[in-house]
Amino acid sequence: MWELLLLATLLAVSLNDGVFIGVGKRGPVYLPLDRHIIITGPTRSGKTHFAKRLIKRSGLPALVLDWHNEYPWLRVDARWLKISIEKFDKKLLAEILGLALNLNEPSVYFLYRAIRRQPLHTLRDVVTALDDFLVTTRSEVEMKAAIARRLEYILDVFEGGRIPLEKLFSTKKKVSVDLSKLRLYEEKILVALFILASLYNYLFERGVAKGPERLLVIDEAQNIIYRGDVVKYLIFESAKYGLRVVLVSNEMPPQDLLVHSTHVITQPHYVYNLKIKRSAIIRNNKVEELWLI
């Protein structure tokens, strides 16, 4: 067994077919970086450890959305971030706020109407625009009050930041954004969505890339991937601009995400409905079992 592991390690150094991740029945197994990556497994099955190895071996700059303060690289407290919304499309901004605050579709549209012609720099400006928006019916009064109340709950976390997101996007280092210090679940969701959308805008302005240039690792990804088509759109479209999104989840993602990603399962579980006995990599409907290293 040790001879096999040594051989795999040596081959990993000499071959350039992707990131070496383990050994299968036919030898070393490499994970290509030509598409997004999904890492799935039950709790305590090694998902985080595998993601750390993947980040290190890829050699690419990486930004990690760290829910539990588990990633070892340069840590940035999410409360230190300065999140600007100036460049956000108003429809996208309304959608993101709606997803994070669990607003229904009429409320999202109401919010969009309130902000669509207003200059916005911070979330405080969103609240001001909402306050100034004239309403004519009782239902609109109630809707306006409900949205404002939910926004007020999360404003504090966005008003003390000093580190612009662009600094995280432009660095060549590996950086983890520590979300564990945020008290509310909605705050974590909103920061994660803002970072995803802001990074997409940043890369869009730079133009189409020839290959993978950066990783965005989203820990506990099950918390955001089911929150609407806008999330999947941002993930899908970011690939052409050199971003590879690594989704670390203990739940099986939606089918359309699986189709367009390479899927690694760290440990089999009956809920995944796959006939495998150990870790596996799934790509183009082909399943290959392996020992992760």
PDB file of C-alpha atoms in Angstrom:
ATOM      1  CA  MET A   1       0.000   0.000   0.000  1.00  0.00           C
ATOM      2  CA  TRP A   2       2.813   2.424   0.866  1.00  0.00           C
ATOM      3  CA  GLU A   3       4.456   1.739  -2.486  1.00  0.00           C
ATOM      4  CA  LEU A   4       1.211   2.649  -4.225  1.00  0.00           C
ATOM      5  CA  LEU A   5       0.898   5.885  -2.273  1.00  0.00           C
ATOM      6  CA  LEU A   6       4.496   6.814  -3.044  1.00  0.00           C
ATOM      7  CA  LEU A   7       3.979   6.106  -6.735  1.00  0.00           C
ATOM      8  CA  ALA A   8       0.847   8.244  -6.776  1.00  0.00           C
ATOM      9  CA  THR A   9       2.678  11.129  -5.127  1.00  0.00           C
ATOM     10  CA  LEU A  10       5.526  10.970  -7.634  1.00  0.00           C
ATOM     11  CA  LEU A  11       3.121  10.872 -10.550  1.00  0.00           C
ATOM     12  CA  ALA A  12       1.232  13.834  -9.115  1.00  0.00           C
ATOM     13  CA  VAL A  13       4.390  15.891  -9.372  1.00  0.00           C
ATOM     14  CA  SER A  14       5.135  14.880 -12.951  1.00  0.00           C
ATOM     15  CA  LEU A  15       1.681  14.999 -14.543  1.00  0.00           C
ATOM     16  CA  ASN A  16      -0.390  18.050 -15.342  1.00  0.00           C
ATOM     17  CA  ASP A  17      -3.891  16.628 -15.745  1.00  0.00           C
ATOM     18  CA  GLY A  18      -5.409  18.503 -12.816  1.00  0.00           C
ATOM     19  CA  VAL A  19      -5.086  18.384  -9.052  1.00  0.00           C
ATOM     20  CA  PHE A  20      -4.004  15.063  -7.579  1.00  0.00           C
ATOM     21  CA  ILE A  21      -6.659  13.923  -5.077  1.00  0.00           C
ATOM     22  CA  GLY A  22      -6.132  10.208  -4.520  1.00  0.00           C
ATOM     23  CA  VAL A  23      -5.709   6.710  -5.886  1.00  0.00           C
ATOM     24  CA  GLY A  24      -8.276   4.613  -7.720  1.00  0.00           C
ATOM     25  CA  LYS A  25      -8.219   1.084  -9.067  1.00  0.00           C
ATOM     26  CA  ARG A  26      -6.373   2.258 -12.177  1.00  0.00           C
ATOM     27  CA  GLY A  27      -3.852   4.491 -10.437  1.00  0.00           C
ATOM     28  CA  PRO A  28      -3.634   8.184  -9.504  1.00  0.00           C
ATOM     29  CA  VAL A  29      -6.810  10.248  -9.800  1.00  0.00           C
ATOM     30  CA  TYR A  30      -6.714  13.898 -10.810  1.00  0.00           C
ATOM     31  CA  LEU A  31      -9.405  16.517 -10.425  1.00  0.00           C
ATOM     32  CA  PRO A  32      -9.605  18.783 -13.498  1.00  0.00           C
ATOM     33  CA  LEU A  33     -10.236  22.471 -12.896  1.00  0.00           C
ATOM     34  CA  ASP A  34     -12.161  23.040 -16.113  1.00  0.00           C
ATOM     35  CA  ARG A  35     -15.479  23.382 -14.271  1.00  0.00           C
ATOM     36  CA  HIS A  36     -16.877  24.059 -10.812  1.00  0.00           C
ATOM     37  CA  ILE A  37     -16.429  21.495  -8.033  1.00  0.00           C
ATOM     38  CA  ILE A  38     -18.907  20.087  -5.534  1.00  0.00           C
ATOM     39  CA  ILE A  39     -17.699  18.306  -2.398  1.00  0.00           C
ATOM     40  CA  THR A  40     -20.438  16.300  -0.703  1.00  0.00           C
ATOM     41  CA  GLY A  41     -20.423  14.061   2.338  1.00  0.00           C
ATOM     42  CA  PRO A  42     -22.123  13.531   5.688  1.00  0.00           C
ATOM     43  CA  THR A  43     -21.006  15.421   8.776  1.00  0.00           C
ATOM     44  CA  ARG A  44     -17.412  14.640   9.875  1.00  0.00           C
ATOM     45  CA  SER A  45     -16.604  12.768   6.667  1.00  0.00           C
ATOM     46  CA  GLY A  46     -13.552  14.878   5.792  1.00  0.00           C
ATOM     47  CA  LYS A  47     -15.089  17.471   3.463  1.00  0.00           C
ATOM     48  CA  THR A  48     -13.183  20.378   5.003  1.00  0.00           C
ATOM     49  CA  HIS A  49      -9.873  18.480   5.053  1.00  0.00           C
ATOM     50  CA  PHE A  50     -10.301  17.567   1.404  1.00  0.00           C
ATOM     51  CA  ALA A  51     -11.166  21.169   0.494  1.00  0.00           C
ATOM     52  CA  LYS A  52      -8.012  22.387   2.270  1.00  0.00           C
ATOM     53  CA  ARG A  53      -5.837  19.946   0.321  1.00  0.00           C
ATOM     54  CA  LEU A  54      -7.520  20.934  -2.923  1.00  0.00           C
ATOM     55  CA  ILE A  55      -6.881  24.626  -2.271  1.00  0.00           C
ATOM     56  CA  LYS A  56      -3.240  24.018  -1.403  1.00  0.00           C
ATOM     57  CA  ARG A  57      -2.489  21.718  -4.325  1.00  0.00           C
ATOM     58  CA  SER A  58      -4.271  23.839  -6.928  1.00  0.00           C
ATOM     59  CA  GLY A  59      -1.718  26.629  -6.592  1.00  0.00           C
ATOM     60  CA  LEU A  60      -4.448  29.192  -7.307  1.00  0.00           C
ATOM     61  CA  PRO A  61      -5.428  32.211  -5.212  1.00  0.00           C
ATOM     62  CA  ALA A  62      -8.425  31.271  -3.102  1.00  0.00           C
ATOM     63  CA  LEU A  63     -11.148  33.043  -1.184  1.00  0.00           C
ATOM     64  CA  VAL A  64     -12.972  30.907   1.379  1.00  0.00           C
ATOM     65  CA  LEU A  65     -16.346  31.698   2.917  1.00  0.00           C
ATOM     66  CA  ASP A  66     -15.656  30.005   6.240  1.00  0.00           C
ATOM     67  CA  TRP A  67     -18.747  29.319   8.370  1.00  0.00           C
ATOM     68  CA  HIS A  68     -16.952  27.727  11.327  1.00  0.00           C
ATOM     69  CA  ASN A  69     -13.474  29.312  11.359  1.00  0.00           C
ATOM     70  CA  GLU A  70     -11.832  26.072  10.182  1.00  0.00           C
ATOM     71  CA  TYR A  71      -9.593  27.210   7.325  1.00  0.00           C
ATOM     72  CA  PRO A  72      -6.017  28.118   8.275  1.00  0.00           C
ATOM     73  CA  TRP A  73      -5.050  30.875   5.861  1.00  0.00           C
ATOM     74  CA  LEU A  74      -5.109  34.621   6.308  1.00  0.00           C
ATOM     75  CA  ARG A  75      -8.356  35.207   8.197  1.00  0.00           C
ATOM     76  CA  VAL A  76     -10.542  38.250   7.759  1.00  0.00           C
ATOM     77  CA  ASP A  77     -13.404  38.784  10.179  1.00  0.00           C
ATOM     78  CA  ALA A  78     -16.558  39.310   8.110  1.00  0.00           C
ATOM     79  CA  ARG A  79     -17.398  42.292  10.336  1.00  0.00           C
ATOM     80  CA  TRP A  80     -14.291  44.095   9.028  1.00  0.00           C
ATOM     81  CA  LEU A  81     -15.442  44.026   5.413  1.00  0.00           C
ATOM     82  CA  LYS A  82     -16.583  47.178   3.676  1.00  0.00           C
ATOM     83  CA  ILE A  83     -19.309  46.079   1.298  1.00  0.00           C
ATOM     84  CA  SER A  84     -20.249  48.638  -1.334  1.00  0.00           C
ATOM     85  CA  ILE A  85     -23.410  48.273  -3.400  1.00  0.00           C
ATOM     86  CA  GLU A  86     -22.752  51.146  -5.830  1.00  0.00           C
ATOM     87  CA  LYS A  87     -22.053  48.872  -8.803  1.00  0.00           C
ATOM     88  CA  PHE A  88     -24.908  46.478  -8.160  1.00  0.00           C
ATOM     89  CA  ASP A  89     -27.708  46.223 -10.661  1.00  0.00           C
ATOM     90  CA  LYS A  90     -30.832  47.247  -8.730  1.00  0.00           C
ATOM     91  CA  LYS A  91     -32.731  44.109  -9.707  1.00  0.00           C
ATOM     92  CA  LEU A  92     -29.851  41.913  -8.556  1.00  0.00           C
ATOM     93  CA  LEU A  93     -29.590  43.863  -5.303  1.00  0.00           C
ATOM     94  CA  ALA A  94     -33.297  43.425  -4.604  1.00  0.00           C
ATOM     95  CA  GLU A  95     -33.037  39.697  -5.368  1.00  0.00           C
ATOM     96  CA  ILE A  96     -30.045  39.227  -3.048  1.00  0.00           C
ATOM     97  CA  LEU A  97     -31.716  41.085  -0.200  1.00  0.00           C
ATOM     98  CA  GLY A  98     -34.874  39.100  -0.791  1.00  0.00           C
ATOM     99  CA  LEU A  99     -33.019  35.779  -0.668  1.00  0.00           C
ATOM    100  CA  ALA A 100     -31.132  36.670   2.514  1.00  0.00           C
ATOM    101  CA  LEU A 101     -34.159  38.093   4.315  1.00  0.00           C
ATOM    102  CA  ASN A 102     -36.624  35.445   3.080  1.00  0.00           C
ATOM    103  CA  LEU A 103     -38.855  37.974   1.358  1.00  0.00           C
ATOM    104  CA  ASN A 104     -41.643  36.724  -0.867  1.00  0.00           C
ATOM    105  CA  GLU A 105     -41.827  37.738  -4.522  1.00  0.00           C
ATOM    106  CA  PRO A 106     -44.226  40.695  -4.037  1.00  0.00           C
ATOM    107  CA  SER A 107     -41.945  42.065  -1.300  1.00  0.00           C
ATOM    108  CA  VAL A 108     -38.863  41.748  -3.521  1.00  0.00           C
ATOM    109  CA  TYR A 109     -40.629  43.640  -6.302  1.00  0.00           C
ATOM    110  CA  PHE A 110     -41.797  46.288  -3.831  1.00  0.00           C
ATOM    111  CA  LEU A 111     -38.203  46.710  -2.637  1.00  0.00           C
ATOM    112  CA  TYR A 112     -37.001  47.024  -6.222  1.00  0.00           C
ATOM    113  CA  ARG A 113     -39.558  49.763  -6.917  1.00  0.00           C
ATOM    114  CA  ALA A 114     -38.350  51.631  -3.838  1.00  0.00           C
ATOM    115  CA  ILE A 115     -34.646  51.586  -4.800  1.00  0.00           C
ATOM    116  CA  ARG A 116     -34.571  51.489  -8.601  1.00  0.00           C
ATOM    117  CA  ARG A 117     -34.105  55.246  -9.130  1.00  0.00           C
ATOM    118  CA  GLN A 118     -32.161  56.013  -5.958  1.00  0.00           C
ATOM    119  CA  PRO A 119     -28.366  56.431  -5.658  1.00  0.00           C
ATOM    120  CA  LEU A 120     -27.182  53.693  -3.317  1.00  0.00           C
ATOM    121  CA  HIS A 121     -23.793  53.315  -1.646  1.00  0.00           C
ATOM    122  CA  THR A 122     -24.553  51.346   1.520  1.00  0.00           C
ATOM    123  CA  LEU A 123     -27.413  49.350   2.984  1.00  0.00           C
ATOM    124  CA  ARG A 124     -28.321  52.394   5.052  1.00  0.00           C
ATOM    125  CA  ASP A 125     -29.188  54.090   1.750  1.00  0.00           C
ATOM    126  CA  VAL A 126     -31.554  51.207   0.994  1.00  0.00           C
ATOM    127  CA  VAL A 127     -33.374  51.822   4.269  1.00  0.00           C
ATOM    128  CA  THR A 128     -33.557  55.553   3.496  1.00  0.00           C
ATOM    129  CA  ALA A 129     -34.946  54.872   0.014  1.00  0.00           C
ATOM    130  CA  LEU A 130     -37.513  52.552   1.534  1.00  0.00           C
ATOM    131  CA  ASP A 131     -38.531  55.162   4.113  1.00  0.00           C
ATOM    132  CA  ASP A 132     -38.945  57.814   1.403  1.00  0.00           C
ATOM    133  CA  PHE A 133     -40.973  55.592  -0.905  1.00  0.00           C
ATOM    134  CA  LEU A 134     -44.609  56.677  -1.013  1.00  0.00           C
ATOM    135  CA  VAL A 135     -47.259  54.019  -0.456  1.00  0.00           C
ATOM    136  CA  THR A 136     -50.992  54.270  -1.014  1.00  0.00           C
ATOM    137  CA  THR A 137     -52.543  51.110   0.401  1.00  0.00           C
ATOM    138  CA  ARG A 138     -52.591  49.434   3.775  1.00  0.00           C
ATOM    139  CA  SER A 139     -50.934  46.297   2.397  1.00  0.00           C
ATOM    140  CA  GLU A 140     -48.053  48.397   1.043  1.00  0.00           C
ATOM    141  CA  VAL A 141     -47.672  50.114   4.419  1.00  0.00           C
ATOM    142  CA  GLU A 142     -47.393  46.728   6.119  1.00  0.00           C
ATOM    143  CA  MET A 143     -45.006  45.386   3.480  1.00  0.00           C
ATOM    144  CA  LYS A 144     -42.794  48.458   3.759  1.00  0.00           C
ATOM    145  CA  ALA A 145     -42.650  48.170   7.548  1.00  0.00           C
ATOM    146  CA  ALA A 146     -41.832  44.449   7.417  1.00  0.00           C
ATOM    147  CA  ILE A 147     -38.949  44.917   4.954  1.00  0.00           C
ATOM    148  CA  ALA A 148     -37.541  47.874   6.906  1.00  0.00           C
ATOM    149  CA  ARG A 149     -37.684  45.897  10.144  1.00  0.00           C
ATOM    150  CA  ARG A 150     -35.725  42.985   8.671  1.00  0.00           C
ATOM    151  CA  LEU A 151     -33.132  45.332   7.202  1.00  0.00           C
ATOM    152  CA  GLU A 152     -32.661  47.108  10.521  1.00  0.00           C
ATOM    153  CA  TYR A 153     -31.818  43.794  12.195  1.00  0.00           C
ATOM    154  CA  ILE A 154     -28.720  43.326  10.037  1.00  0.00           C
ATOM    155  CA  LEU A 155     -27.512  46.877   9.412  1.00  0.00           C
ATOM    156  CA  ASP A 156     -24.991  46.993  12.255  1.00  0.00           C
ATOM    157  CA  VAL A 157     -22.746  44.335  10.779  1.00  0.00           C
ATOM    158  CA  PHE A 158     -22.324  46.324   7.553  1.00  0.00           C
ATOM    159  CA  GLU A 159     -21.550  49.727   9.039  1.00  0.00           C
ATOM    160  CA  GLY A 160     -18.178  49.184  10.716  1.00  0.00           C
ATOM    161  CA  GLY A 161     -16.208  47.592   7.885  1.00  0.00           C
ATOM    162  CA  ARG A 162     -12.927  49.074   6.668  1.00  0.00           C
ATOM    163  CA  ILE A 163     -11.538  46.443   4.259  1.00  0.00           C
ATOM    164  CA  PRO A 164     -12.870  46.832   0.688  1.00  0.00           C
ATOM    165  CA  LEU A 165     -13.869  43.571  -0.952  1.00  0.00           C
ATOM    166  CA  GLU A 166     -11.696  44.446  -3.952  1.00  0.00           C
ATOM    167  CA  LYS A 167      -8.600  43.899  -1.811  1.00  0.00           C
ATOM    168  CA  LEU A 168      -9.645  40.296  -1.239  1.00  0.00           C
ATOM    169  CA  PHE A 169     -10.381  39.796  -4.929  1.00  0.00           C
ATOM    170  CA  SER A 170      -7.079  41.204  -6.191  1.00  0.00           C
ATOM    171  CA  THR A 171      -4.695  39.444  -3.808  1.00  0.00           C
ATOM    172  CA  LYS A 172      -2.754  36.369  -4.907  1.00  0.00           C
ATOM    173  CA  LYS A 173      -2.932  34.927  -1.403  1.00  0.00           C
ATOM    174  CA  LYS A 174      -5.317  32.425   0.112  1.00  0.00           C
ATOM    175  CA  VAL A 175      -7.817  34.264   2.314  1.00  0.00           C
ATOM    176  CA  SER A 176     -10.670  32.997   4.463  1.00  0.00           C
ATOM    177  CA  VAL A 177     -13.574  35.233   5.443  1.00  0.00           C
ATOM    178  CA  ASP A 178     -14.612  34.223   8.944  1.00  0.00           C
ATOM    179  CA  LEU A 179     -18.412  34.187   9.070  1.00  0.00           C
ATOM    180  CA  SER A 180     -18.533  32.527  12.484  1.00  0.00           C
ATOM    181  CA  LYS A 181     -18.427  35.868  14.311  1.00  0.00           C
ATOM    182  CA  LEU A 182     -21.721  36.963  12.766  1.00  0.00           C
ATOM    183  CA  ARG A 183     -24.566  36.377  15.186  1.00  0.00           C
ATOM    184  CA  LEU A 184     -27.529  36.050  12.852  1.00  0.00           C
ATOM    185  CA  TYR A 185     -28.019  33.409  10.187  1.00  0.00           C
ATOM    186  CA  GLU A 186     -29.356  36.106   7.840  1.00  0.00           C
ATOM    187  CA  GLU A 187     -26.124  38.080   8.250  1.00  0.00           C
ATOM    188  CA  LYS A 188     -24.031  35.111   7.148  1.00  0.00           C
ATOM    189  CA  ILE A 189     -26.256  34.479   4.152  1.00  0.00           C
ATOM    190  CA  LEU A 190     -26.201  38.124   3.101  1.00  0.00           C
ATOM    191  CA  VAL A 191     -22.416  38.467   3.400  1.00  0.00           C
ATOM    192  CA  ALA A 192     -21.926  35.256   1.401  1.00  0.00           C
ATOM    193  CA  LEU A 193     -24.294  36.419  -1.340  1.00  0.00           C
ATOM    194  CA  PHE A 194     -22.763  39.898  -1.480  1.00  0.00           C
ATOM    195  CA  ILE A 195     -19.276  38.427  -1.837  1.00  0.00           C
ATOM    196  CA  LEU A 196     -20.413  36.060  -4.602  1.00  0.00           C
ATOM    197  CA  ALA A 197     -22.155  38.853  -6.522  1.00  0.00           C
ATOM    198  CA  SER A 198     -19.362  41.388  -5.940  1.00  0.00           C
ATOM    199  CA  LEU A 199     -16.719  38.922  -7.106  1.00  0.00           C
ATOM    200  CA  TYR A 200     -18.776  38.207 -10.217  1.00  0.00           C
ATOM    201  CA  ASN A 201     -18.965  41.959 -10.969  1.00  0.00           C
ATOM    202  CA  TYR A 202     -15.218  42.325 -10.376  1.00  0.00           C
ATOM    203  CA  LEU A 203     -14.349  39.477 -12.759  1.00  0.00           C
ATOM    204  CA  PHE A 204     -16.923  40.580 -15.334  1.00  0.00           C
ATOM    205  CA  GLU A 205     -15.169  43.949 -15.640  1.00  0.00           C
ATOM    206  CA  ARG A 206     -11.847  42.172 -16.241  1.00  0.00           C
ATOM    207  CA  GLY A 207     -13.263  40.108 -19.088  1.00  0.00           C
ATOM    208  CA  VAL A 208     -13.258  36.480 -20.195  1.00  0.00           C
ATOM    209  CA  ALA A 209     -10.353  34.352 -18.926  1.00  0.00           C
ATOM    210  CA  LYS A 210      -8.502  31.616 -20.799  1.00  0.00           C
ATOM    211  CA  GLY A 211      -8.537  29.202 -17.880  1.00  0.00           C
ATOM    212  CA  PRO A 212      -8.965  28.867 -14.115  1.00  0.00           C
ATOM    213  CA  GLU A 213      -7.472  31.818 -12.249  1.00  0.00           C
ATOM    214  CA  ARG A 214      -9.052  31.746  -8.792  1.00  0.00           C
ATOM    215  CA  LEU A 215     -11.041  29.571  -6.404  1.00  0.00           C
ATOM    216  CA  LEU A 216     -14.064  30.629  -4.384  1.00  0.00           C
ATOM    217  CA  VAL A 217     -14.722  28.027  -1.698  1.00  0.00           C
ATOM    218  CA  ILE A 218     -18.176  28.203  -0.123  1.00  0.00           C
ATOM    219  CA  ASP A 219     -18.348  26.212   3.095  1.00  0.00           C
ATOM    220  CA  GLU A 220     -21.779  24.954   4.215  1.00  0.00           C
ATOM    221  CA  ALA A 221     -22.948  25.673   0.676  1.00  0.00           C
ATOM    222  CA  GLN A 222     -26.326  24.033   1.294  1.00  0.00           C
ATOM    223  CA  ASN A 223     -27.288  27.289   3.012  1.00  0.00           C
ATOM    224  CA  ILE A 224     -27.221  29.284  -0.240  1.00  0.00           C
ATOM    225  CA  ILE A 225     -27.477  26.981  -3.269  1.00  0.00           C
ATOM    226  CA  TYR A 226     -31.202  26.430  -2.776  1.00  0.00           C
ATOM    227  CA  ARG A 227     -31.986  30.137  -2.511  1.00  0.00           C
ATOM    228  CA  GLY A 228     -33.067  30.821  -6.055  1.00  0.00           C
ATOM    229  CA  ASP A 229     -31.937  30.894  -9.648  1.00  0.00           C
ATOM    230  CA  VAL A 230     -29.898  34.063  -9.182  1.00  0.00           C
ATOM    231  CA  VAL A 231     -27.369  32.153  -7.051  1.00  0.00           C
ATOM    232  CA  LYS A 232     -26.972  29.438  -9.671  1.00  0.00           C
ATOM    233  CA  TYR A 233     -26.710  32.073 -12.403  1.00  0.00           C
ATOM    234  CA  LEU A 234     -23.819  33.823 -10.634  1.00  0.00           C
ATOM    235  CA  ILE A 235     -22.042  30.497 -10.131  1.00  0.00           C
ATOM    236  CA  PHE A 236     -22.548  29.287 -13.702  1.00  0.00           C
ATOM    237  CA  GLU A 237     -21.567  32.567 -15.367  1.00  0.00           C
ATOM    238  CA  SER A 238     -18.467  33.117 -13.226  1.00  0.00           C
ATOM    239  CA  ALA A 239     -16.715  30.143 -14.840  1.00  0.00           C
ATOM    240  CA  LYS A 240     -16.062  32.028 -18.092  1.00  0.00           C
ATOM    241  CA  TYR A 241     -14.224  34.717 -16.114  1.00  0.00           C
ATOM    242  CA  GLY A 242     -11.738  32.297 -14.576  1.00  0.00           C
ATOM    243  CA  LEU A 243     -13.494  31.557 -11.289  1.00  0.00           C
ATOM    244  CA  ARG A 244     -13.927  28.009 -10.060  1.00  0.00           C
ATOM    245  CA  VAL A 245     -16.488  27.750  -7.292  1.00  0.00           C
ATOM    246  CA  VAL A 246     -15.966  24.922  -4.806  1.00  0.00           C
ATOM    247  CA  LEU A 247     -19.220  24.089  -3.021  1.00  0.00           C
ATOM    248  CA  VAL A 248     -18.733  22.176   0.234  1.00  0.00           C
ATOM    249  CA  SER A 249     -22.077  20.727   1.292  1.00  0.00           C
ATOM    250  CA  ASN A 250     -23.541  17.934   3.403  1.00  0.00           C
ATOM    251  CA  GLU A 251     -26.583  17.819   1.113  1.00  0.00           C
ATOM    252  CA  MET A 252     -26.833  16.754  -2.502  1.00  0.00           C
ATOM    253  CA  PRO A 253     -27.002  19.947  -4.616  1.00  0.00           C
ATOM    254  CA  PRO A 254     -29.657  20.635  -7.279  1.00  0.00           C
ATOM    255  CA  GLN A 255     -29.377  18.547 -10.422  1.00  0.00           C
ATOM    256  CA  ASP A 256     -28.450  21.435 -12.720  1.00  0.00           C
ATOM    257  CA  LEU A 257     -25.462  22.255 -10.512  1.00  0.00           C
ATOM    258  CA  LEU A 258     -24.344  18.630 -10.551  1.00  0.00           C
ATOM    259  CA  VAL A 259     -24.535  18.443 -14.344  1.00  0.00           C
ATOM    260  CA  HIS A 260     -22.165  21.378 -14.789  1.00  0.00           C
ATOM    261  CA  SER A 261     -19.690  20.447 -12.042  1.00  0.00           C
ATOM    262  CA  THR A 262     -17.234  17.764 -11.043  1.00  0.00           C
ATOM    263  CA  HIS A 263     -18.599  16.025  -7.968  1.00  0.00           C
ATOM    264  CA  VAL A 264     -16.487  14.501  -5.196  1.00  0.00           C
ATOM    265  CA  ILE A 265     -18.152  12.429  -2.476  1.00  0.00           C
ATOM    266  CA  THR A 266     -15.938  12.062   0.582  1.00  0.00           C
ATOM    267  CA  GLN A 267     -17.951   9.242   2.127  1.00  0.00           C
ATOM    268  CA  PRO A 268     -20.945   7.244   0.867  1.00  0.00           C
ATOM    269  CA  HIS A 269     -24.345   7.662   2.483  1.00  0.00           C
ATOM    270  CA  TYR A 270     -27.660   6.026   1.663  1.00  0.00           C
ATOM    271  CA  VAL A 271     -29.406   9.377   1.071  1.00  0.00           C
ATOM    272  CA  TYR A 272     -27.135  10.030  -1.922  1.00  0.00           C
ATOM    273  CA  ASN A 273     -28.651   7.022  -3.713  1.00  0.00           C
ATOM    274  CA  LEU A 274     -25.321   5.903  -5.167  1.00  0.00           C
ATOM    275  CA  LYS A 275     -23.948   2.368  -5.123  1.00  0.00           C
ATOM    276  CA  ILE A 276     -20.452   3.136  -3.892  1.00  0.00           C
ATOM    277  CA  LYS A 277     -18.427   1.721  -1.012  1.00  0.00           C
ATOM    278  CA  ARG A 278     -15.888   4.514  -0.560  1.00  0.00           C
ATOM    279  CA  SER A 279     -15.058   8.019  -1.721  1.00  0.00           C
ATOM    280  CA  ALA A 280     -15.817   8.733  -5.364  1.00  0.00           C
ATOM    281  CA  ILE A 281     -15.447  11.303  -8.111  1.00  0.00           C
ATOM    282  CA  ILE A 282     -18.362  11.760 -10.514  1.00  0.00           C
ATOM    283  CA  ARG A 283     -17.903  13.463 -13.846  1.00  0.00           C
ATOM    284  CA  ASN A 284     -19.988  13.242 -17.020  1.00  0.00           C
ATOM    285  CA  ASN A 285     -22.158  10.558 -15.360  1.00  0.00           C
ATOM    286  CA  LYS A 286     -19.090   8.362 -14.776  1.00  0.00           C
ATOM    287  CA  VAL A 287     -18.388   7.244 -11.217  1.00  0.00           C
ATOM    288  CA  GLU A 288     -14.868   6.338 -10.104  1.00  0.00           C
ATOM    289  CA  GLU A 289     -14.228   5.145  -6.573  1.00  0.00           C
ATOM    290  CA  LEU A 290     -10.956   6.121  -4.942  1.00  0.00           C
ATOM    291  CA  TRP A 291      -8.988   6.550  -1.751  1.00  0.00           C
ATOM    292  CA  LEU A 292      -8.617  10.258  -1.060  1.00  0.00           C
ATOM    293  CA  ILE A 293      -5.071  11.313  -0.184  1.00  0.00           C
TER     294      ILE A 293
END
